[in-house]
Amino acid sequence: MTDFILKRVAALLLPFIQMYGLYVILHGHVSPGGSFAGGIVVGLAFIAFTTIYGLKKGRAKISEKATALVESYGTLWYGLMGMVGVFKGAPFLANKIAGIDLGELGALSSGGLIGLIGLGVGIRVSSTMITLFFTMIEEES
Amino acid sequence: MRVLLDELMVNYPYFAAMILFIIGAFTVLTRSNLFKKLIGINIMESAIFLMFIAAGNIRGGAVPILDEANPQTVCINPLPSALMLTGIVVSVSVTAFALALIIRLHQSYGTTDARRIAELRKRWHANEGNH
Amino acid sequence: MRATIEVHLPVFVVIMPLFVAFVLPTLARRIRLVEGVVTSTTVLWFLGAGYLASLVLIRNGNPIGYSLGGWPAPWGIELSVGSLSCLFLLMVAGVSLPVALFAAGNMAHEVGGPKRITRFYVLCLLLGGALAGMAVTSDLFNVFVLVEVATLSCCGLVSSRNHPLAAEAAFNYLILATLGSALILGGIGFLYIITGHLNMGFASQELNRIWQEYPHVVWMAVSFLLVGFGVKSALFPLHVWLPDAHSAAPSPASAILSGLAVKGYAICLIKVLYNVFGVALIQELGMHRILTLLGMIAITAGSLFALTQDKLKRRLAFSTVAQVGYIFLGLGLANSMSLAGTLFHMASHAVIKSGLFLAAGAIIATTGNDRISEMAGVGRQMPITMAAFTVCSVSLVGIPLFSGFIGKWNLLLGSLEAGNRLAQAVIILGSVLCAAYLFPIIRVAYFEPAPAADWQDPGLPQKTALILLAAGVILLGVAPGPFLELAKRAALDLLVMK
C-alpha cells in the first residue's frame, strides 16, 4: 500500500497505541482490562504496522526469531513468578502468603507478583497475536 | 401464559443464549463450507459465553472494583466474566488454528467445501491404493 | 529439599511438561538436544508420578491436597491427588516415556524438518501436561481449560503429519471436538448456575442438597456433559472423527492419542459424574442405564467395524472405539468391581494400544504399505516388532497372564455383581470379536509366504520402546499388585459420597 495519509497517520498513532497497550498491561491489577487485553492492543499495533507498510518492513521490526523467543520466555516468566512462592516455602503461585509486600491499594506498585505475572502474560499474548498473523499472511503469499 | 411470558421476560438472556446455541450447532452440522462451519462454532461458543455472563450479572450491580467510600455497593459477580475471558482466549486460538488448517486444505485441494474435499479424497484413495 | 519437592509434587507433575514444552522452540536448531530433553523429561515425570503414587499408597489412599496460590478450596483452585489421579498419572507418564523413545530420530519421514519435529514434541508435552492436569485438578473450570489445551494439542498432533489427509482429519476433529467443548462448557455453566461453586467437592454438596428444585437444569447439565465428553472420548455414535484422525496422525502421535488422550476425557467424565453428581444421583437420574447401554453398543459396533477394515491403523483405531465402550460399560455398572475393572482396563489399554500403534508405525514405515493383506512375512523379517505386536494383541483379547485379562475379569465380576446378563455376554463377545480382528493380522504376518523383501526391525531406541511396552503389558498381567490396588482404592473413593 502506498497511501500517504494512511502511512503518516499510522506513524503518528502507532507509538501511542503501543504505549496504551503497555499501560493497560501494567495497570492490569488495579483497573479494568489487564494483560490479555493490553497484549492484544500491543500485538494489533504490530499487525496494523505490517498491513500498512507491507510484510517486509513489518518483519524488519520484529523478526520470527524474536517472536519465538519472546513467546517461549514470556511463558517461562510466568512459571518463574509462580516458583517464587515455592522458593519462599508457600504454594505455587502464592503471593501474599509467600511474604510479598502487597503495597497500597490502588497504587501501581501494589498487588505483589500479579503485575509481574501480567507483564509476562501480556508479552506472551502480543507475540502470539503477531505470530498468528505472520503465519497466515506468509502462508498466503 | 402470563407466567411463561414473565419468565421469558426475566430470563431473556438465557433464551437468547439458547437460540444462538441452536443456530450455531445447526450451522456447524449442516453447512459444508469450512468457513461457515467455523463461524457456526464461534456463534455456539458466544452463546455459552452469554449464558455464563448472564448468570454472573446482577441487574443494577456496580463494576466489581473495591470502592472504599461505600463498601456496601452491590457488585456483579466478576468470576463468570473472568472465566469467559479465558473462554474467549480459547475460542480465539481454536479459530486461528482452524483458519490455518483451512489454508492448508485449500492449498492441497483447491476448495473450501467439505463435500468436495471428501470426493477428492475418495478419488485419491482409489488411485493411490495406500496413503 | 526432599520435603519441599514432596509437598509441591502435585503441581510439579503438571507444570514440568508444560514449561519444558515452552522452552523447546528455542532449541529447535539442535534436534538431538530436543529429543534428549524430551526423553529425560518423561523419565523425570515418570519418577515423579511413581513417587506420588507411592506416597498415596502409604497414606492408605488419602488424597494429597494442594491449593494453588495458597487460596483454600471454595475460592482458589484446588488440586487433589488420590488413587485415581495417581493411576492416571502413572499411565500417562509411563506411556509417554516409550513413545518419546520411539519418536527419537524417527520422525523425519512422517513430519518433516527439525522445526516441524520440534513443534511435534511441543504439542506432545502440552498434551501430557494437560492430561496430568486433568488427573489432579478438582476444579470444574480448570477441567474445561485443560480439555481445551488437550484438544488443541491433539488436533495439532494430527495435522503435524505432512500429508493433506492429515489436515482434513484434523479439521473434522477440531470442529467436532470444539462442539464437544462448547457442550462441556455449557454443562459446567449449568452446574455453576445452580450450585454457585466450581470446586468439585463444594459443587457436589450443594448439588445433592438442591437438585430436586431444578430437575430440568440438572438433566441439561448431565446430558451436555455426557455428550460433550462422549464426543471427545469417541463414544460410539459420536466416534466418527476418531478413525480418520488416529490413522492419519504420525504413528507416535496415534499411540498417544489412542492410548492416552481419549482416556483423559474419560477421566474427566468419571470425575464429573462420580465426584460432582455422585453415584446416588446418577442412579436416581437413571444415567447408569444409559451409560451401560452406550457402552455395550460401542463394544459391539466398534469391534464389528474393526473387523471390516483392511488398513492396519484404521483397524486399531476402531478397536479403540470398542475399548472405550468397556470404559463406559464399567462406569454404568457402578459398583466397586466394575469401576476397578474399568480403571485398570483403562491403564492396561493405554499400554497395549500404544504398543500396537508403535509396532504398526514401524511396520508401515518399513514396508511402505498399511494393508493387512500385504503384511505377509513381516513376522520373520521384523521379529521384535511383531513379537511386541503379538504380546499386545494377545493381551487386548484378554488371555490370562496378560494385562487385558485382569481389567476384563474385574469388569465381568462387576457385571455379575450388578446381575446384568447382557453386559456379561457383551464383555465376552467383545473379547471374541477382538480376537477375530487382531489374530488374522498375526496369522498373515507369521504364516503366510513372505515376499523377497529386505525388511528389518527399526533402530535401537525404537526397539527399546517396543520391548518396554511389551514388558509393561506382561508386568501388568503377571504382577498387577500396586496398580490393581490403586484401581480398587480409586473405585471405592468414587463410590463413597464425601
mmCIF file with all atom_site columns, C-alpha atoms in Angstrom, chain B residues 14 18 21 25 28-29 33-35 37-38 41 44-45 48-49 51-52 54-56 77 79-80 82-87 90-91 93-95 97-99 101-102 104-105 108-109 114 117-118 121 124-125 128-131, chain C residues 116 141 144-145 148 151-152 155-157 159-168 170-172 174-176 178-183 185-190 192-193 198 220 224 244 247-248 311 313 364 368-371 374:
data_model
loop_
_atom_site.group_PDB
_atom_site.id
_atom_site.type_symbol
_atom_site.label_atom_id
_atom_site.label_alt_id
_atom_site.label_comp_id
_atom_site.label_asym_id
_atom_site.label_entity_id
_atom_site.label_seq_id
_atom_site.pdbx_PDB_ins_code
_atom_site.Cartn_x
_atom_site.Cartn_y
_atom_site.Cartn_z
_atom_site.occupancy
_atom_site.B_iso_or_equiv
_atom_site.pdbx_formal_charge
_atom_site.auth_seq_id
_atom_site.auth_comp_id
_atom_site.auth_asym_id
_atom_site.auth_atom_id
_atom_site.pdbx_PDB_model_num
ATOM 1   C CA . TYR B 1 14  ? -30.813 -17.407 28.691 1.00 0.00 ? 14  TYR B CA 1
ATOM 2   C CA . MET B 1 18  ? -30.339 -20.985 23.726 1.00 0.00 ? 18  MET B CA 1
ATOM 3   C CA . PHE B 1 21  ? -26.592 -22.071 20.505 1.00 0.00 ? 21  PHE B CA 1
ATOM 4   C CA . ALA B 1 25  ? -24.949 -26.003 16.178 1.00 0.00 ? 25  ALA B CA 1
ATOM 5   C CA . VAL B 1 28  ? -21.827 -26.432 12.108 1.00 0.00 ? 28  VAL B CA 1
ATOM 6   C CA . LEU B 1 29  ? -23.711 -29.597 11.337 1.00 0.00 ? 29  LEU B CA 1
ATOM 7   C CA . ASN B 1 33  ? -18.377 -24.707 3.627  1.00 0.00 ? 33  ASN B CA 1
ATOM 8   C CA . LEU B 1 34  ? -15.488 -24.880 6.076  1.00 0.00 ? 34  LEU B CA 1
ATOM 9   C CA . PHE B 1 35  ? -15.649 -21.158 6.873  1.00 0.00 ? 35  PHE B CA 1
ATOM 10  C CA . LYS B 1 37  ? -18.655 -24.332 9.956  1.00 0.00 ? 37  LYS B CA 1
ATOM 11  C CA . LEU B 1 38  ? -16.071 -22.235 11.757 1.00 0.00 ? 38  LEU B CA 1
ATOM 12  C CA . ILE B 1 41  ? -18.563 -22.859 16.126 1.00 0.00 ? 41  ILE B CA 1
ATOM 13  C CA . MET B 1 44  ? -22.123 -21.518 19.556 1.00 0.00 ? 44  MET B CA 1
ATOM 14  C CA . GLU B 1 45  ? -19.316 -20.516 21.860 1.00 0.00 ? 45  GLU B CA 1
ATOM 15  C CA . ILE B 1 48  ? -22.244 -20.246 26.081 1.00 0.00 ? 48  ILE B CA 1
ATOM 16  C CA . PHE B 1 49  ? -20.333 -17.067 26.999 1.00 0.00 ? 49  PHE B CA 1
ATOM 17  C CA . MET B 1 51  ? -25.136 -17.746 29.348 1.00 0.00 ? 51  MET B CA 1
ATOM 18  C CA . PHE B 1 52  ? -22.225 -17.602 31.792 1.00 0.00 ? 52  PHE B CA 1
ATOM 19  C CA . ALA B 1 54  ? -25.873 -13.583 32.327 1.00 0.00 ? 54  ALA B CA 1
ATOM 20  C CA . ALA B 1 55  ? -25.504 -15.954 35.270 1.00 0.00 ? 55  ALA B CA 1
ATOM 21  C CA . GLY B 1 56  ? -22.987 -13.623 36.913 1.00 0.00 ? 56  GLY B CA 1
ATOM 22  C CA . ASN B 1 77  ? -20.224 -11.453 40.196 1.00 0.00 ? 77  ASN B CA 1
ATOM 23  C CA . LEU B 1 79  ? -15.983 -14.665 38.346 1.00 0.00 ? 79  LEU B CA 1
ATOM 24  C CA . PRO B 1 80  ? -18.055 -15.680 35.283 1.00 0.00 ? 80  PRO B CA 1
ATOM 25  C CA . ALA B 1 82  ? -13.152 -13.653 34.224 1.00 0.00 ? 82  ALA B CA 1
ATOM 26  C CA . LEU B 1 83  ? -13.818 -17.251 33.247 1.00 0.00 ? 83  LEU B CA 1
ATOM 27  C CA . MET B 1 84  ? -15.312 -16.197 29.952 1.00 0.00 ? 84  MET B CA 1
ATOM 28  C CA . LEU B 1 85  ? -12.219 -14.143 29.207 1.00 0.00 ? 85  LEU B CA 1
ATOM 29  C CA . THR B 1 86  ? -10.371 -17.452 29.339 1.00 0.00 ? 86  THR B CA 1
ATOM 30  C CA . GLY B 1 87  ? -13.085 -18.972 27.188 1.00 0.00 ? 87  GLY B CA 1
ATOM 31  C CA . VAL B 1 90  ? -9.551  -20.472 23.925 1.00 0.00 ? 90  VAL B CA 1
ATOM 32  C CA . SER B 1 91  ? -12.046 -19.761 21.170 1.00 0.00 ? 91  SER B CA 1
ATOM 33  C CA . SER B 1 93  ? -6.954  -19.959 19.436 1.00 0.00 ? 93  SER B CA 1
ATOM 34  C CA . VAL B 1 94  ? -9.363  -22.560 18.086 1.00 0.00 ? 94  VAL B CA 1
ATOM 35  C CA . THR B 1 95  ? -10.399 -20.128 15.354 1.00 0.00 ? 95  THR B CA 1
ATOM 36  C CA . PHE B 1 97  ? -5.851  -22.938 14.294 1.00 0.00 ? 97  PHE B CA 1
ATOM 37  C CA . ALA B 1 98  ? -8.894  -23.816 12.205 1.00 0.00 ? 98  ALA B CA 1
ATOM 38  C CA . LEU B 1 99  ? -8.126  -20.971 9.786  1.00 0.00 ? 99  LEU B CA 1
ATOM 39  C CA . LEU B 1 101 ? -5.932  -25.695 8.651  1.00 0.00 ? 101 LEU B CA 1
ATOM 40  C CA . ILE B 1 102 ? -8.362  -24.255 6.103  1.00 0.00 ? 102 ILE B CA 1
ATOM 41  C CA . ARG B 1 104 ? -3.596  -25.835 4.213  1.00 0.00 ? 104 ARG B CA 1
ATOM 42  C CA . LEU B 1 105 ? -6.648  -27.657 2.920  1.00 0.00 ? 105 LEU B CA 1
ATOM 43  C CA . SER B 1 108 ? -3.818  -29.128 -1.277 1.00 0.00 ? 108 SER B CA 1
ATOM 44  C CA . TYR B 1 109 ? -7.396  -29.498 -2.534 1.00 0.00 ? 109 TYR B CA 1
ATOM 45  C CA . ALA B 1 114 ? -16.152 -30.158 2.836  1.00 0.00 ? 114 ALA B CA 1
ATOM 46  C CA . ILE B 1 117 ? -12.847 -32.354 -0.351 1.00 0.00 ? 117 ILE B CA 1
ATOM 47  C CA . ALA B 1 118 ? -14.365 -35.697 0.649  1.00 0.00 ? 118 ALA B CA 1
ATOM 48  C CA . ARG B 1 121 ? -10.051 -37.674 -1.148 1.00 0.00 ? 121 ARG B CA 1
ATOM 49  C CA . TRP B 1 124 ? -7.187  -40.040 -4.307 1.00 0.00 ? 124 TRP B CA 1
ATOM 50  C CA . HIS B 1 125 ? -7.619  -43.192 -2.214 1.00 0.00 ? 125 HIS B CA 1
ATOM 51  C CA . GLU B 1 128 ? -3.090  -44.353 -4.753 1.00 0.00 ? 128 GLU B CA 1
ATOM 52  C CA . GLY B 1 129 ? -4.042  -47.603 -3.082 1.00 0.00 ? 129 GLY B CA 1
ATOM 53  C CA . ASN B 1 130 ? -2.336  -46.723 0.157  1.00 0.00 ? 130 ASN B CA 1
ATOM 54  C CA . HIS B 1 131 ? -1.690  -43.473 1.903  1.00 0.00 ? 131 HIS B CA 1
ATOM 55  C CA . ARG C 2 116 ? 8.251   -29.244 12.488 1.00 0.00 ? 116 ARG C CA 1
ATOM 56  C CA . PHE C 2 141 ? -13.446 -24.709 35.066 1.00 0.00 ? 141 PHE C CA 1
ATOM 57  C CA . PHE C 2 144 ? -12.582 -27.187 30.760 1.00 0.00 ? 144 PHE C CA 1
ATOM 58  C CA . VAL C 2 145 ? -9.328  -25.288 30.191 1.00 0.00 ? 145 VAL C CA 1
ATOM 59  C CA . GLU C 2 148 ? -9.244  -27.375 25.526 1.00 0.00 ? 148 GLU C CA 1
ATOM 60  C CA . THR C 2 151 ? -7.943  -30.860 22.272 1.00 0.00 ? 151 THR C CA 1
ATOM 61  C CA . LEU C 2 152 ? -5.888  -28.232 20.502 1.00 0.00 ? 152 LEU C CA 1
ATOM 62  C CA . CYS C 2 155 ? -5.559  -31.611 16.583 1.00 0.00 ? 155 CYS C CA 1
ATOM 63  C CA . GLY C 2 156 ? -2.094  -30.141 16.190 1.00 0.00 ? 156 GLY C CA 1
ATOM 64  C CA . LEU C 2 157 ? -0.570  -33.603 16.533 1.00 0.00 ? 157 LEU C CA 1
ATOM 65  C CA . SER C 2 159 ? -2.100  -32.144 11.488 1.00 0.00 ? 159 SER C CA 1
ATOM 66  C CA . SER C 2 160 ? 1.644   -32.375 12.133 1.00 0.00 ? 160 SER C CA 1
ATOM 67  C CA . ARG C 2 161 ? 1.889   -35.148 9.544  1.00 0.00 ? 161 ARG C CA 1
ATOM 68  C CA . ASN C 2 162 ? 2.927   -33.717 6.183  1.00 0.00 ? 162 ASN C CA 1
ATOM 69  C CA . HIS C 2 163 ? 0.019   -35.132 4.228  1.00 0.00 ? 163 HIS C CA 1
ATOM 70  C CA . PRO C 2 164 ? -3.227  -33.474 3.040  1.00 0.00 ? 164 PRO C CA 1
ATOM 71  C CA . LEU C 2 165 ? -5.288  -36.279 4.584  1.00 0.00 ? 165 LEU C CA 1
ATOM 72  C CA . ALA C 2 166 ? -3.937  -35.281 7.961  1.00 0.00 ? 166 ALA C CA 1
ATOM 73  C CA . ALA C 2 167 ? -5.107  -31.683 7.558  1.00 0.00 ? 167 ALA C CA 1
ATOM 74  C CA . GLU C 2 168 ? -8.603  -32.813 6.656  1.00 0.00 ? 168 GLU C CA 1
ATOM 75  C CA . ALA C 2 170 ? -7.522  -32.631 11.889 1.00 0.00 ? 170 ALA C CA 1
ATOM 76  C CA . PHE C 2 171 ? -10.108 -30.114 10.723 1.00 0.00 ? 171 PHE C CA 1
ATOM 77  C CA . ASN C 2 172 ? -13.004 -32.535 11.153 1.00 0.00 ? 172 ASN C CA 1
ATOM 78  C CA . LEU C 2 174 ? -11.281 -29.850 15.520 1.00 0.00 ? 174 LEU C CA 1
ATOM 79  C CA . ILE C 2 175 ? -14.842 -28.971 14.564 1.00 0.00 ? 175 ILE C CA 1
ATOM 80  C CA . LEU C 2 176 ? -16.411 -31.920 16.374 1.00 0.00 ? 176 LEU C CA 1
ATOM 81  C CA . THR C 2 178 ? -14.960 -27.851 19.667 1.00 0.00 ? 178 THR C CA 1
ATOM 82  C CA . LEU C 2 179 ? -18.640 -28.710 19.520 1.00 0.00 ? 179 LEU C CA 1
ATOM 83  C CA . GLY C 2 180 ? -17.888 -31.076 22.377 1.00 0.00 ? 180 GLY C CA 1
ATOM 84  C CA . SER C 2 181 ? -16.060 -28.388 24.342 1.00 0.00 ? 181 SER C CA 1
ATOM 85  C CA . ALA C 2 182 ? -18.927 -25.960 23.896 1.00 0.00 ? 182 ALA C CA 1
ATOM 86  C CA . LEU C 2 183 ? -21.245 -28.607 25.318 1.00 0.00 ? 183 LEU C CA 1
ATOM 87  C CA . LEU C 2 185 ? -18.624 -25.583 28.973 1.00 0.00 ? 185 LEU C CA 1
ATOM 88  C CA . GLY C 2 186 ? -22.405 -25.354 28.815 1.00 0.00 ? 186 GLY C CA 1
ATOM 89  C CA . GLY C 2 187 ? -22.764 -28.268 31.226 1.00 0.00 ? 187 GLY C CA 1
ATOM 90  C CA . ILE C 2 188 ? -20.280 -26.699 33.625 1.00 0.00 ? 188 ILE C CA 1
ATOM 91  C CA . GLY C 2 189 ? -22.205 -23.438 33.267 1.00 0.00 ? 189 GLY C CA 1
ATOM 92  C CA . PHE C 2 190 ? -25.478 -25.088 34.287 1.00 0.00 ? 190 PHE C CA 1
ATOM 93  C CA . TYR C 2 192 ? -22.286 -23.306 38.251 1.00 0.00 ? 192 TYR C CA 1
ATOM 94  C CA . ILE C 2 193 ? -25.623 -21.530 37.875 1.00 0.00 ? 193 ILE C CA 1
ATOM 95  C CA . LEU C 2 198 ? -16.687 -24.576 40.641 1.00 0.00 ? 198 LEU C CA 1
ATOM 96  C CA . MET C 2 220 ? -29.476 -30.444 30.901 1.00 0.00 ? 220 MET C CA 1
ATOM 97  C CA . PHE C 2 224 ? -24.481 -31.712 27.943 1.00 0.00 ? 224 PHE C CA 1
ATOM 98  C CA . ASP C 2 244 ? -9.628  -40.715 10.338 1.00 0.00 ? 244 ASP C CA 1
ATOM 99  C CA . SER C 2 247 ? -4.966  -43.256 11.368 1.00 0.00 ? 247 SER C CA 1
ATOM 100 C CA . ALA C 2 248 ? -3.832  -40.040 9.681  1.00 0.00 ? 248 ALA C CA 1
ATOM 101 C CA . LYS C 2 311 ? -5.866  -50.876 6.812  1.00 0.00 ? 311 LYS C CA 1
ATOM 102 C CA . LYS C 2 313 ? -4.044  -48.291 11.635 1.00 0.00 ? 313 LYS C CA 1
ATOM 103 C CA . ILE C 2 364 ? 4.260   -49.277 7.867  1.00 0.00 ? 364 ILE C CA 1
ATOM 104 C CA . GLY C 2 368 ? 5.670   -48.686 2.936  1.00 0.00 ? 368 GLY C CA 1
ATOM 105 C CA . ASN C 2 369 ? 2.244   -50.282 2.993  1.00 0.00 ? 369 ASN C CA 1
ATOM 106 C CA . ASP C 2 370 ? -0.546  -50.274 5.539  1.00 0.00 ? 370 ASP C CA 1
ATOM 107 C CA . ARG C 2 371 ? -2.778  -53.030 4.184  1.00 0.00 ? 371 ARG C CA 1
ATOM 108 C CA . GLU C 2 374 ? 0.080   -57.319 2.302  1.00 0.00 ? 374 GLU C CA 1
#
